Amino acid sequence: PCYKWEAAATSGEERDPKRLDTVNEVLADVLSKYPNVTVVPYRERVCTGSDLSTPDLTLRPDGAHLSEDASADLWHDLAPKIVEAIG
C-alpha cells in the first residue's frame, strides 16, 4: 500500500504507483488460483486520499509501520476472520 518512510534511503521505488499496481496485479493473479485465499483490503485501511496514496500517519506514524494501537486494532479485526476461515 502507500508508503512513506523517510528513514529508508531509497530512490522511492517502494511507493512508485506503477510498481505497486504491478505487484498487486501479479498477487491477484496468483492468488486467484487458490479459492480459499482471501486478500485483506489493507490499503483501504492504512492509506488516505482520493487515490489512497498517502499513509495515514495516525496509524503509521513513520509512514510504514503500524503503531501499537493500530496493530492491536488490526489484530482484533483480523483474528476472528482468520479463525472463521480456518474453521
mmCIF file of N, CA and C in Angstrom:
data_model
loop_
_atom_site.group_PDB
_atom_site.id
_atom_site.type_symbol
_atom_site.label_atom_id
_atom_site.label_comp_id
_atom_site.label_asym_id
_atom_site.label_seq_id
_atom_site.Cartn_x
_atom_site.Cartn_y
_atom_site.Cartn_z
ATOM 1 N N PRO A 1 0.835 -1.208 0.000
ATOM 2 C CA PRO A 1 0.000 0.000 0.000
ATOM 3 C C PRO A 1 0.862 1.247 0.000
ATOM 4 N N CYS A 2 0.264 2.377 0.252
ATOM 5 C CA CYS A 2 1.002 3.628 0.328
ATOM 6 C C CYS A 2 2.146 3.480 1.323
ATOM 7 N N TYR A 3 3.193 4.215 1.101
ATOM 8 C CA TYR A 3 4.397 4.031 1.900
ATOM 9 C C TYR A 3 5.197 5.315 1.865
ATOM 10 N N LYS A 4 5.646 5.765 3.004
ATOM 11 C CA LYS A 4 6.486 6.957 3.053
ATOM 12 C C LYS A 4 7.345 6.859 4.302
ATOM 13 N N TRP A 5 8.462 6.213 4.156
ATOM 14 C CA TRP A 5 9.344 6.014 5.299
ATOM 15 C C TRP A 5 10.629 6.764 5.044
ATOM 16 N N GLU A 6 10.737 7.934 5.609
ATOM 17 C CA GLU A 6 11.885 8.800 5.364
ATOM 18 C C GLU A 6 13.189 8.207 5.892
ATOM 19 N N ALA A 7 13.096 7.292 6.861
ATOM 20 C CA ALA A 7 14.304 6.690 7.423
ATOM 21 C C ALA A 7 14.969 5.735 6.432
ATOM 22 N N ALA A 8 14.238 5.294 5.435
ATOM 23 C CA ALA A 8 14.789 4.371 4.439
ATOM 24 C C ALA A 8 15.419 5.170 3.307
ATOM 25 N N ALA A 9 16.679 4.894 3.038
ATOM 26 C CA ALA A 9 17.387 5.594 1.968
ATOM 27 C C ALA A 9 17.172 4.836 0.657
ATOM 28 N N THR A 10 16.120 5.194 -0.061
ATOM 29 C CA THR A 10 15.812 4.542 -1.333
ATOM 30 C C THR A 10 15.576 5.614 -2.382
ATOM 31 N N SER A 11 15.408 5.166 -3.594
ATOM 32 C CA SER A 11 15.085 6.109 -4.669
ATOM 33 C C SER A 11 13.576 6.241 -4.861
ATOM 34 N N GLY A 12 12.805 5.659 -3.943
ATOM 35 C CA GLY A 12 11.356 5.810 -3.972
ATOM 36 C C GLY A 12 10.600 4.718 -4.690
ATOM 37 N N GLU A 13 11.316 3.666 -5.102
ATOM 38 C CA GLU A 13 10.638 2.601 -5.850
ATOM 39 C C GLU A 13 9.532 1.928 -5.052
ATOM 40 N N GLU A 14 9.641 1.932 -3.728
ATOM 41 C CA GLU A 14 8.635 1.266 -2.894
ATOM 42 C C GLU A 14 7.304 2.004 -2.880
ATOM 43 N N ARG A 15 7.262 3.208 -3.387
ATOM 44 C CA ARG A 15 5.995 3.936 -3.440
ATOM 45 C C ARG A 15 5.633 4.376 -4.865
ATOM 46 N N ASP A 16 6.300 3.796 -5.838
ATOM 47 C CA ASP A 16 6.005 4.080 -7.236
ATOM 48 C C ASP A 16 4.662 3.434 -7.597
ATOM 49 N N PRO A 17 3.654 4.230 -7.974
ATOM 50 C CA PRO A 17 2.321 3.677 -8.238
ATOM 51 C C PRO A 17 2.311 2.570 -9.292
ATOM 52 N N LYS A 18 3.120 2.711 -10.332
ATOM 53 C CA LYS A 18 3.152 1.674 -11.374
ATOM 54 C C LYS A 18 3.701 0.364 -10.821
ATOM 55 N N ARG A 19 4.734 0.439 -10.000
ATOM 56 C CA ARG A 19 5.300 -0.773 -9.396
ATOM 57 C C ARG A 19 4.299 -1.413 -8.437
ATOM 58 N N LEU A 20 3.652 -0.584 -7.627
ATOM 59 C CA LEU A 20 2.658 -1.117 -6.695
ATOM 60 C C LEU A 20 1.513 -1.792 -7.442
ATOM 61 N N ASP A 21 1.044 -1.158 -8.508
ATOM 62 C CA ASP A 21 -0.039 -1.756 -9.296
ATOM 63 C C ASP A 21 0.398 -3.087 -9.904
ATOM 64 N N THR A 22 1.639 -3.141 -10.393
ATOM 65 C CA THR A 22 2.143 -4.385 -10.982
ATOM 66 C C THR A 22 2.214 -5.494 -9.946
ATOM 67 N N VAL A 23 2.765 -5.187 -8.778
ATOM 68 C CA VAL A 23 2.843 -6.186 -7.706
ATOM 69 C C VAL A 23 1.444 -6.655 -7.325
ATOM 70 N N ASN A 24 0.524 -5.722 -7.168
ATOM 71 C CA ASN A 24 -0.849 -6.079 -6.791
ATOM 72 C C ASN A 24 -1.527 -6.931 -7.867
ATOM 73 N N GLU A 25 -1.276 -6.618 -9.137
ATOM 74 C CA GLU A 25 -1.855 -7.413 -10.224
ATOM 75 C C GLU A 25 -1.307 -8.837 -10.224
ATOM 76 N N VAL A 26 0.005 -8.975 -10.035
ATOM 77 C CA VAL A 26 0.620 -10.306 -10.003
ATOM 78 C C VAL A 26 0.078 -11.096 -8.820
ATOM 79 N N LEU A 27 0.010 -10.462 -7.654
ATOM 80 C CA LEU A 27 -0.534 -11.145 -6.477
ATOM 81 C C LEU A 27 -1.974 -11.590 -6.713
ATOM 82 N N ALA A 28 -2.778 -10.699 -7.247
ATOM 83 C CA ALA A 28 -4.183 -11.040 -7.502
ATOM 84 C C ALA A 28 -4.288 -12.208 -8.475
ATOM 85 N N ASP A 29 -3.448 -12.206 -9.499
ATOM 86 C CA ASP A 29 -3.475 -13.289 -10.479
ATOM 87 C C ASP A 29 -3.086 -14.624 -9.842
ATOM 88 N N VAL A 30 -2.002 -14.635 -9.105
ATOM 89 C CA VAL A 30 -1.543 -15.872 -8.461
ATOM 90 C C VAL A 30 -2.563 -16.349 -7.432
ATOM 91 N N LEU A 31 -3.029 -15.446 -6.595
ATOM 92 C CA LEU A 31 -3.954 -15.837 -5.529
ATOM 93 C C LEU A 31 -5.324 -16.254 -6.059
ATOM 94 N N SER A 32 -5.680 -15.787 -7.239
ATOM 95 C CA SER A 32 -6.974 -16.178 -7.810
ATOM 96 C C SER A 32 -7.037 -17.677 -8.104
ATOM 97 N N LYS A 33 -5.897 -18.311 -8.163
ATOM 98 C CA LYS A 33 -5.839 -19.757 -8.411
ATOM 99 C C LYS A 33 -6.125 -20.573 -7.151
ATOM 100 N N TYR A 34 -6.253 -19.887 -6.031
ATOM 101 C CA TYR A 34 -6.496 -20.543 -4.744
ATOM 102 C C TYR A 34 -7.808 -20.026 -4.170
ATOM 103 N N PRO A 35 -8.906 -20.739 -4.386
ATOM 104 C CA PRO A 35 -10.226 -20.241 -3.999
ATOM 105 C C PRO A 35 -10.403 -20.027 -2.496
ATOM 106 N N ASN A 36 -9.596 -20.649 -1.684
ATOM 107 C CA ASN A 36 -9.737 -20.482 -0.233
ATOM 108 C C ASN A 36 -8.923 -19.322 0.325
ATOM 109 N N VAL A 37 -8.248 -18.596 -0.547
ATOM 110 C CA VAL A 37 -7.434 -17.460 -0.112
ATOM 111 C C VAL A 37 -8.278 -16.194 -0.143
ATOM 112 N N THR A 38 -8.174 -15.411 0.912
ATOM 113 C CA THR A 38 -8.846 -14.120 0.984
ATOM 114 C C THR A 38 -7.793 -13.033 1.126
ATOM 115 N N VAL A 39 -7.923 -12.000 0.340
ATOM 116 C CA VAL A 39 -6.999 -10.874 0.412
ATOM 117 C C VAL A 39 -7.656 -9.774 1.231
ATOM 118 N N VAL A 40 -6.956 -9.319 2.236
ATOM 119 C CA VAL A 40 -7.462 -8.256 3.104
ATOM 120 C C VAL A 40 -7.202 -6.912 2.423
ATOM 121 N N PRO A 41 -8.206 -6.047 2.320
ATOM 122 C CA PRO A 41 -8.018 -4.739 1.689
ATOM 123 C C PRO A 41 -7.245 -3.781 2.606
ATOM 124 N N TYR A 42 -5.975 -4.088 2.786
ATOM 125 C CA TYR A 42 -5.121 -3.351 3.724
ATOM 126 C C TYR A 42 -4.937 -1.893 3.312
ATOM 127 N N ARG A 43 -4.794 -1.665 2.026
ATOM 128 C CA ARG A 43 -4.585 -0.302 1.534
ATOM 129 C C ARG A 43 -5.715 0.625 1.976
ATOM 130 N N GLU A 44 -6.948 0.139 1.863
ATOM 131 C CA GLU A 44 -8.097 0.959 2.257
ATOM 132 C C GLU A 44 -8.083 1.264 3.747
ATOM 133 N N ARG A 45 -7.396 0.443 4.492
ATOM 134 C CA ARG A 45 -7.362 0.615 5.942
ATOM 135 C C ARG A 45 -6.279 1.604 6.392
ATOM 136 N N VAL A 46 -5.148 1.634 5.691
ATOM 137 C CA VAL A 46 -4.000 2.398 6.190
ATOM 138 C C VAL A 46 -3.594 3.575 5.311
ATOM 139 N N CYS A 47 -4.304 3.795 4.203
ATOM 140 C CA CYS A 47 -3.955 4.883 3.299
ATOM 141 C C CYS A 47 -5.111 5.879 3.199
ATOM 142 N N THR A 48 -4.780 7.103 2.866
ATOM 143 C CA THR A 48 -5.791 8.149 2.735
ATOM 144 C C THR A 48 -5.656 8.821 1.373
ATOM 145 N N GLY A 49 -6.541 9.754 1.129
ATOM 146 C CA GLY A 49 -6.528 10.484 -0.130
ATOM 147 C C GLY A 49 -7.456 9.829 -1.132
ATOM 148 N N SER A 50 -7.850 10.580 -2.123
ATOM 149 C CA SER A 50 -8.796 10.058 -3.112
ATOM 150 C C SER A 50 -8.234 8.866 -3.874
ATOM 151 N N ASP A 51 -6.903 8.797 -4.000
ATOM 152 C CA ASP A 51 -6.285 7.670 -4.700
ATOM 153 C C ASP A 51 -5.590 6.701 -3.742
ATOM 154 N N LEU A 52 -5.829 6.881 -2.443
ATOM 155 C CA LEU A 52 -5.244 6.017 -1.405
ATOM 156 C C LEU A 52 -3.727 5.905 -1.546
ATOM 157 N N SER A 53 -3.069 7.046 -1.790
ATOM 158 C CA SER A 53 -1.621 7.029 -1.983
ATOM 159 C C SER A 53 -0.852 7.663 -0.832
ATOM 160 N N THR A 54 -1.569 8.128 0.189
ATOM 161 C CA THR A 54 -0.922 8.802 1.312
ATOM 162 C C THR A 54 -1.088 7.981 2.577
ATOM 163 N N PRO A 55 0.026 7.694 3.275
ATOM 164 C CA PRO A 55 -0.099 6.934 4.519
ATOM 165 C C PRO A 55 -0.898 7.706 5.566
ATOM 166 N N ASP A 56 -1.750 7.015 6.278
ATOM 167 C CA ASP A 56 -2.469 7.610 7.405
ATOM 168 C C ASP A 56 -1.502 7.621 8.584
ATOM 169 N N LEU A 57 -0.939 8.775 8.864
ATOM 170 C CA LEU A 57 0.098 8.884 9.891
ATOM 171 C C LEU A 57 -0.438 8.706 11.302
ATOM 172 N N THR A 58 -1.767 8.699 11.468
ATOM 173 C CA THR A 58 -2.306 8.377 12.794
ATOM 174 C C THR A 58 -2.198 6.876 13.047
ATOM 175 N N LEU A 59 -2.140 6.086 11.979
ATOM 176 C CA LEU A 59 -1.998 4.631 12.103
ATOM 177 C C LEU A 59 -0.546 4.186 11.953
ATOM 178 N N ARG A 60 0.173 4.855 11.054
ATOM 179 C CA ARG A 60 1.571 4.511 10.781
ATOM 180 C C ARG A 60 2.400 5.786 10.915
ATOM 181 N N PRO A 61 2.774 6.139 12.132
ATOM 182 C CA PRO A 61 3.435 7.416 12.385
ATOM 183 C C PRO A 61 4.701 7.654 11.565
ATOM 184 N N ASP A 62 5.436 6.588 11.254
ATOM 185 C CA ASP A 62 6.642 6.768 10.450
ATOM 186 C C ASP A 62 6.362 6.581 8.959
ATOM 187 N N GLY A 63 5.101 6.387 8.616
ATOM 188 C CA GLY A 63 4.717 6.223 7.225
ATOM 189 C C GLY A 63 4.822 4.803 6.711
ATOM 190 N N ALA A 64 5.288 3.884 7.565
ATOM 191 C CA ALA A 64 5.459 2.495 7.124
ATOM 192 C C ALA A 64 4.916 1.487 8.121
ATOM 193 N N HIS A 65 5.241 1.656 9.376
ATOM 194 C CA HIS A 65 4.922 0.652 10.395
ATOM 195 C C HIS A 65 3.727 1.079 11.247
ATOM 196 N N LEU A 66 2.863 0.115 11.531
ATOM 197 C CA LEU A 66 1.704 0.400 12.373
ATOM 198 C C LEU A 66 2.132 0.752 13.793
ATOM 199 N N SER A 67 1.401 1.683 14.395
ATOM 200 C CA SER A 67 1.607 1.981 15.815
ATOM 201 C C SER A 67 1.119 0.781 16.626
ATOM 202 N N GLU A 68 1.464 0.749 17.894
ATOM 203 C CA GLU A 68 0.994 -0.357 18.747
ATOM 204 C C GLU A 68 -0.529 -0.428 18.767
ATOM 205 N N ASP A 69 -1.181 0.723 18.923
ATOM 206 C CA ASP A 69 -2.650 0.733 18.952
ATOM 207 C C ASP A 69 -3.239 0.260 17.622
ATOM 208 N N ALA A 70 -2.670 0.733 16.516
ATOM 209 C CA ALA A 70 -3.175 0.325 15.203
ATOM 210 C C ALA A 70 -2.939 -1.163 14.968
ATOM 211 N N SER A 71 -1.811 -1.675 15.442
ATOM 212 C CA SER A 71 -1.531 -3.116 15.323
ATOM 213 C C SER A 71 -2.555 -3.928 16.096
ATOM 214 N N ALA A 72 -2.849 -3.483 17.304
ATOM 215 C CA ALA A 72 -3.838 -4.191 18.130
ATOM 216 C C ALA A 72 -5.215 -4.149 17.473
ATOM 217 N N ASP A 73 -5.602 -2.990 16.948
ATOM 218 C CA ASP A 73 -6.901 -2.873 16.273
ATOM 219 C C ASP A 73 -6.980 -3.797 15.059
ATOM 220 N N LEU A 74 -5.907 -3.835 14.281
ATOM 221 C CA LEU A 74 -5.887 -4.702 13.108
ATOM 222 C C LEU A 74 -6.001 -6.165 13.525
ATOM 223 N N TRP A 75 -5.249 -6.551 14.547
ATOM 224 C CA TRP A 75 -5.301 -7.937 15.014
ATOM 225 C C TRP A 75 -6.704 -8.299 15.507
ATOM 226 N N HIS A 76 -7.320 -7.416 16.271
ATOM 227 C CA HIS A 76 -8.666 -7.707 16.790
ATOM 228 C C HIS A 76 -9.696 -7.803 15.662
ATOM 229 N N ASP A 77 -9.450 -7.101 14.577
ATOM 230 C CA ASP A 77 -10.334 -7.192 13.421
ATOM 231 C C ASP A 77 -10.074 -8.478 12.630
ATOM 232 N N LEU A 78 -8.808 -8.827 12.452
ATOM 233 C CA LEU A 78 -8.457 -9.979 11.626
ATOM 234 C C LEU A 78 -8.605 -11.324 12.328
ATOM 235 N N ALA A 79 -8.304 -11.380 13.607
ATOM 236 C CA ALA A 79 -8.277 -12.665 14.325
ATOM 237 C C ALA A 79 -9.562 -13.474 14.150
ATOM 238 N N PRO A 80 -10.739 -12.892 14.380
ATOM 239 C CA PRO A 80 -11.950 -13.694 14.210
ATOM 240 C C PRO A 80 -12.159 -14.146 12.762
ATOM 241 N N LYS A 81 -11.741 -13.331 11.810
ATOM 242 C CA LYS A 81 -11.878 -13.705 10.403
ATOM 243 C C LYS A 81 -10.957 -14.877 10.068
ATOM 244 N N ILE A 82 -9.769 -14.865 10.644
ATOM 245 C CA ILE A 82 -8.824 -15.964 10.423
ATOM 246 C C ILE A 82 -9.365 -17.245 11.039
ATOM 247 N N VAL A 83 -9.847 -17.137 12.269
ATOM 248 C CA VAL A 83 -10.405 -18.313 12.953
ATOM 249 C C VAL A 83 -11.573 -18.881 12.149
ATOM 250 N N GLU A 84 -12.442 -18.007 11.666
ATOM 251 C CA GLU A 84 -13.583 -18.465 10.868
ATOM 252 C C GLU A 84 -13.117 -19.134 9.573
ATOM 253 N N ALA A 85 -12.098 -18.548 8.941
ATOM 254 C CA ALA A 85 -11.620 -19.082 7.666
ATOM 255 C C ALA A 85 -10.984 -20.461 7.802
ATOM 256 N N ILE A 86 -10.299 -20.691 8.914
ATOM 257 C CA ILE A 86 -9.631 -21.989 9.068
ATOM 258 C C ILE A 86 -10.534 -23.023 9.721
ATOM 259 N N GLY A 87 -11.686 -22.537 10.218
ATOM 260 C CA GLY A 87 -12.712 -23.423 10.759
ATOM 261 C C GLY A 87 -12.262 -24.155 11.957
#
